[in-house]
Amino acid sequence: MPELAEVEFFRKRWNPGAGQAVVRALLHPHAGVFKESATPALIRERLAGAVLLSSEAAAKQMIFRFSGDGWLGIHLGMTGELSVQPPNHAPGKHDHLVLAQRDRCLVFTDPRMFGRVQFSTGASAPAWWTGIAPAILSPAFTAESVAAFLKRRARAPVKAVLLMQERFPGIGNWMADEILWRAAIHPRRAAGSLDAAEIRALHRECRHVCRRALATIGETFADPPRSWLFPHRWEDGGRCPKTGVPLVREEIGGRTTCWSPGRQREP
DNA sequence: TCCTATGTTGTATG
DNA sequence: ACATACAACATAGG
């Protein structure tokens, strides 16, 4: 489920616990989602008694800062979620991390276990956080940087290139399709074949889709409007909201991709 | 039973 | 060394 805006939405779900101490950290015995740097013993020891100070989201990741120089990183993978549960919450089958506070439990759930938990200590944010590529809505995300990246990945389909987090942090399968649909670029086009106007459109729509997704999904998890590709892409018999033409679905770059033949020309 | 799923990563191949 | 393609990870639901 989670791309840029869904991650931001889930990050805020733990806000009720900000300023509050963790009484106890409960970890799933299987420990499948914990990175080597985040050994269960270290997390239990460092988070017990620590106060949740603040949090941030970037790309598809979140970081939670705790007193005592603790930095907790969470990646939601394909099916991860954060939630707040009552203080007596009994961890469920897929609850990997439960931070019990006096008045609530902060819970990380992920049935499919593609998510990951990291943990570091130190006075400043760890490298796995500071090394995330500059946000698409930051000034560093320029049309020139997009052009240079497309040139280096010239032979790959542009759909696959949009999924590369090193240049398009936070973009996932549905956002990539939404961006290409708005920019009127066929997902199978070779990245190196885009002309200057297409690259500008791609850059512009990356920013537009990120901004609008954060304003809707990122705030309330509300579905984007029917004028987007999003609500039509998985519908049987779904039609392009701009042209009325039936949408097409096919695997491109290893992922199911949806586009509108009405506005995205075959390469 | 078989297929799909809003993600990443390791490995093989060019 | 670099770019690209693809299987693998684990689970639930249609």
Short mmCIF file of C-alpha atoms in Angstrom, two decimals, chain A residues 8-260:
data_model
loop_
_atom_site.label_atom_id
_atom_site.label_comp_id
_atom_site.label_asym_id
_atom_site.label_seq_id
_atom_site.Cartn_x
_atom_site.Cartn_y
_atom_site.Cartn_z
CA GLU A 8 3.33 10.35 5.56
CA PHE A 9 -0.20 9.47 6.67
CA PHE A 10 0.96 6.50 8.72
CA ARG A 11 3.83 8.49 10.27
CA LYS A 12 1.33 10.92 11.76
CA ARG A 13 -0.68 8.11 13.28
CA TRP A 14 1.91 7.80 16.04
CA ASN A 15 1.67 11.52 16.89
CA PRO A 16 -0.50 10.91 19.97
CA GLY A 17 2.55 9.23 21.50
CA ALA A 18 4.87 12.22 21.02
CA GLY A 19 6.26 13.63 24.25
CA GLN A 20 5.39 10.39 26.05
CA ALA A 21 7.72 7.72 27.39
CA VAL A 22 7.79 4.16 26.15
CA VAL A 23 7.25 1.82 29.08
CA ARG A 24 8.17 -1.32 27.22
CA ALA A 25 9.05 -2.36 23.67
CA LEU A 26 7.56 -5.67 22.52
CA LEU A 27 9.11 -7.35 19.50
CA HIS A 28 7.76 -10.20 17.42
CA PRO A 29 9.72 -13.36 18.34
CA HIS A 30 10.27 -14.20 14.69
CA ALA A 31 12.18 -10.93 14.21
CA GLY A 32 11.82 -11.16 10.45
CA VAL A 33 11.63 -7.42 9.84
CA PHE A 34 14.56 -6.32 11.97
CA LYS A 35 17.73 -5.31 10.20
CA GLU A 36 21.04 -6.48 11.58
CA SER A 37 21.70 -3.04 13.03
CA ALA A 38 18.38 -3.31 14.89
CA THR A 39 18.84 -6.30 17.14
CA PRO A 40 15.81 -6.98 19.32
CA ALA A 41 17.94 -6.74 22.47
CA LEU A 42 19.24 -3.28 21.52
CA ILE A 43 15.77 -1.94 20.69
CA ARG A 44 14.25 -3.28 23.90
CA GLU A 45 17.03 -1.88 26.00
CA ARG A 46 17.29 1.56 24.38
CA LEU A 47 13.58 2.29 23.96
CA ALA A 48 12.42 1.25 27.42
CA GLY A 49 11.92 4.54 29.25
CA ALA A 50 12.77 6.65 26.19
CA VAL A 51 10.51 9.55 25.21
CA LEU A 52 9.30 9.83 21.61
CA LEU A 53 10.55 13.29 20.62
CA SER A 54 9.68 13.74 16.95
CA SER A 55 9.28 12.02 13.60
CA GLU A 56 9.79 12.62 9.91
CA ALA A 57 8.96 10.88 6.65
CA ALA A 58 11.13 10.84 3.53
CA ALA A 59 10.64 8.75 0.42
CA LYS A 60 9.01 5.53 1.68
CA GLN A 61 10.72 5.67 5.06
CA MET A 62 10.02 7.11 8.48
CA ILE A 63 12.30 7.98 11.35
CA PHE A 64 11.28 8.35 14.99
CA ARG A 65 13.67 10.13 17.35
CA PHE A 66 13.78 9.14 21.00
CA SER A 67 15.46 10.57 24.06
CA GLY A 68 18.75 8.85 24.81
CA ASP A 69 19.95 9.34 21.21
CA GLY A 70 17.75 6.60 19.77
CA TRP A 71 16.69 6.66 16.11
CA LEU A 72 14.05 4.17 14.98
CA GLY A 73 13.57 3.71 11.23
CA ILE A 74 10.57 2.00 9.68
CA HIS A 75 9.94 1.01 6.08
CA LEU A 76 6.41 -0.26 5.49
CA GLY A 77 7.23 -2.53 2.56
CA MET A 78 4.16 -3.57 0.62
CA THR A 79 1.64 -4.17 3.40
CA GLY A 80 2.94 -2.40 6.50
CA GLU A 81 0.88 -0.05 8.67
CA LEU A 82 1.29 1.97 11.82
CA SER A 83 -1.56 2.31 14.28
CA VAL A 84 -2.39 3.36 17.81
CA GLN A 85 -4.02 0.76 20.06
CA PRO A 86 -5.22 0.72 23.66
CA PRO A 87 -2.55 0.39 26.38
CA ASN A 88 -3.48 -3.25 27.05
CA HIS A 89 -3.10 -4.25 23.36
CA ALA A 90 -2.14 -7.91 22.95
CA PRO A 91 0.25 -8.19 19.98
CA GLY A 92 -1.37 -9.90 16.99
CA LYS A 93 0.14 -12.41 14.60
CA HIS A 94 1.62 -9.71 12.35
CA ASP A 95 2.48 -7.07 14.94
CA HIS A 96 6.26 -6.83 14.72
CA LEU A 97 6.88 -3.91 17.04
CA VAL A 98 4.66 -2.64 19.85
CA LEU A 99 5.80 0.38 21.86
CA ALA A 100 3.71 0.36 25.00
CA GLN A 101 3.15 3.76 26.59
CA ARG A 102 1.05 4.52 29.66
CA ASP A 103 -2.03 5.55 27.65
CA ARG A 104 -1.62 3.68 24.35
CA CYS A 105 0.42 1.27 22.28
CA LEU A 106 2.21 2.35 19.10
CA VAL A 107 2.02 -0.61 16.73
CA PHE A 108 3.84 -1.59 13.53
CA THR A 109 1.98 -4.35 11.66
CA ASP A 110 3.03 -6.02 8.41
CA PRO A 111 1.50 -9.35 7.29
CA ARG A 112 3.72 -9.78 4.28
CA MET A 113 6.93 -8.88 6.08
CA PHE A 114 8.52 -6.86 3.29
CA GLY A 115 8.81 -4.01 5.77
CA ARG A 116 11.98 -3.26 7.72
CA VAL A 117 12.91 -1.82 11.12
CA GLN A 118 16.25 -0.11 11.71
CA PHE A 119 17.68 1.31 14.88
CA SER A 120 20.72 3.46 15.58
CA THR A 121 22.09 5.50 18.43
CA GLY A 122 23.99 8.76 18.19
CA ALA A 123 23.78 12.51 18.50
CA SER A 124 22.78 13.01 14.87
CA ALA A 125 20.62 11.15 12.37
CA PRO A 126 22.17 7.92 11.01
CA ALA A 127 23.51 7.47 7.49
CA TRP A 128 20.61 5.27 6.40
CA TRP A 129 18.42 8.32 6.92
CA THR A 130 20.62 11.19 5.73
CA GLY A 131 21.54 9.25 2.59
CA ILE A 132 17.99 9.28 1.20
CA ALA A 133 17.81 11.13 -2.14
CA PRO A 134 16.55 14.76 -2.09
CA ALA A 135 12.77 14.96 -2.04
CA ILE A 136 10.88 15.47 -5.29
CA LEU A 137 9.29 18.59 -3.76
CA SER A 138 12.68 20.04 -2.80
CA PRO A 139 14.61 22.55 -4.95
CA ALA A 140 17.25 19.90 -5.62
CA PHE A 141 14.82 17.94 -7.79
CA THR A 142 15.35 19.79 -11.05
CA ALA A 143 14.44 19.02 -14.66
CA GLU A 144 18.19 18.89 -15.35
CA SER A 145 18.75 16.21 -12.72
CA VAL A 146 15.89 14.19 -14.21
CA ALA A 147 17.32 14.57 -17.71
CA ALA A 148 20.75 13.40 -16.60
CA PHE A 149 19.26 10.39 -14.82
CA LEU A 150 17.13 9.38 -17.83
CA LYS A 151 20.21 9.59 -20.04
CA ARG A 152 22.17 7.24 -17.79
CA ARG A 153 19.24 4.76 -17.81
CA ALA A 154 18.63 5.31 -21.51
CA ARG A 155 17.63 1.76 -22.48
CA ALA A 156 15.31 0.95 -19.60
CA PRO A 157 11.56 1.61 -19.91
CA VAL A 158 10.72 4.96 -18.34
CA LYS A 159 8.25 3.20 -16.03
CA ALA A 160 11.07 1.17 -14.46
CA VAL A 161 13.23 4.28 -14.12
CA LEU A 162 10.52 6.17 -12.23
CA LEU A 163 10.55 3.42 -9.61
CA MET A 164 14.25 3.99 -8.82
CA GLN A 165 14.37 5.52 -5.36
CA GLU A 166 17.83 7.03 -5.88
CA ARG A 167 16.26 9.69 -8.12
CA PHE A 168 12.51 9.46 -7.52
CA PRO A 169 12.24 8.92 -3.76
CA GLY A 170 8.76 7.87 -2.66
CA ILE A 171 7.43 7.03 -6.12
CA GLY A 172 5.84 3.58 -6.31
CA ASN A 173 3.78 1.65 -8.79
CA TRP A 174 0.58 3.66 -8.75
CA MET A 175 2.29 7.06 -8.59
CA ALA A 176 4.54 6.19 -11.52
CA ASP A 177 1.52 5.26 -13.64
CA GLU A 178 -0.28 8.43 -12.56
CA ILE A 179 2.71 10.61 -13.49
CA LEU A 180 3.20 9.01 -16.92
CA TRP A 181 -0.51 9.23 -17.66
CA ARG A 182 -0.60 12.93 -16.81
CA ALA A 183 2.59 13.58 -18.80
CA ALA A 184 1.13 11.60 -21.75
CA ILE A 185 4.20 9.34 -21.97
CA HIS A 186 3.87 5.63 -22.70
CA PRO A 187 5.40 3.59 -19.84
CA ARG A 188 7.34 1.38 -22.26
CA ARG A 189 9.21 4.28 -23.87
CA ALA A 190 12.98 3.98 -23.44
CA ALA A 191 14.10 6.55 -20.88
CA GLY A 192 16.68 7.90 -23.32
CA SER A 193 14.10 8.51 -26.05
CA LEU A 194 12.24 11.35 -24.29
CA ASP A 195 12.65 14.78 -25.86
CA ALA A 196 13.21 17.97 -23.87
CA ALA A 197 9.51 18.86 -23.68
CA GLU A 198 8.63 15.36 -22.44
CA ILE A 199 11.32 15.52 -19.77
CA ARG A 200 9.94 18.87 -18.58
CA ALA A 201 6.44 17.39 -18.47
CA LEU A 202 7.69 14.37 -16.56
CA HIS A 203 9.45 16.61 -14.03
CA ARG A 204 6.38 18.82 -13.65
CA GLU A 205 3.98 15.90 -13.16
CA CYS A 206 6.27 14.22 -10.64
CA ARG A 207 5.96 17.33 -8.51
CA HIS A 208 2.25 17.74 -9.13
CA VAL A 209 1.36 14.16 -8.21
CA CYS A 210 3.53 14.27 -5.06
CA ARG A 211 2.01 17.59 -3.95
CA ARG A 212 -1.59 16.53 -4.56
CA ALA A 213 -1.14 13.05 -3.08
CA LEU A 214 0.31 14.54 0.10
CA ALA A 215 -2.61 16.99 0.31
CA THR A 216 -5.23 14.24 0.02
CA ILE A 217 -3.94 10.78 0.98
CA GLY A 218 -1.19 12.22 3.17
CA GLU A 219 -3.69 14.13 5.29
CA THR A 220 -6.77 11.93 5.57
CA PHE A 221 -6.08 8.81 3.49
CA ALA A 222 -8.94 9.99 1.29
CA ASP A 223 -9.06 8.47 -2.19
CA PRO A 224 -7.87 10.85 -4.90
CA PRO A 225 -10.68 12.30 -7.08
CA ARG A 226 -12.25 10.41 -10.00
CA SER A 227 -10.40 12.76 -12.35
CA TRP A 228 -7.19 10.85 -11.49
CA LEU A 229 -6.12 7.58 -13.08
CA PHE A 230 -5.89 6.09 -9.56
CA PRO A 231 -9.55 5.12 -8.95
CA HIS A 232 -9.85 3.57 -12.44
CA ARG A 233 -6.63 1.62 -12.76
CA TRP A 234 -7.77 -1.61 -11.10
CA GLU A 235 -11.40 -1.42 -12.14
CA ASP A 236 -12.59 -4.10 -14.54
CA GLY A 237 -13.47 -2.25 -17.71
CA GLY A 238 -11.84 0.90 -16.33
CA ARG A 239 -11.75 3.87 -18.70
CA CYS A 240 -9.38 6.81 -19.02
CA PRO A 241 -11.00 9.74 -17.20
CA LYS A 242 -9.59 12.15 -19.79
CA THR A 243 -10.39 10.34 -23.05
CA GLY A 244 -12.97 7.68 -22.14
CA VAL A 245 -10.84 5.05 -23.87
CA PRO A 246 -10.55 1.64 -22.13
CA LEU A 247 -7.40 1.41 -20.02
CA VAL A 248 -4.75 -1.22 -20.70
CA ARG A 249 -2.84 -3.26 -18.13
CA GLU A 250 0.40 -5.07 -18.82
CA GLU A 251 3.60 -5.95 -17.00
CA ILE A 252 6.37 -3.41 -17.65
CA GLY A 253 9.60 -3.24 -15.69
CA GLY A 254 8.45 -6.20 -13.62
CA ARG A 255 5.31 -4.48 -12.34
CA THR A 256 1.71 -4.41 -13.52
CA THR A 257 1.33 -1.12 -15.35
CA CYS A 258 -1.82 0.71 -16.41
CA TRP A 259 -2.02 3.31 -19.16
CA SER A 260 -4.43 5.00 -21.52
#
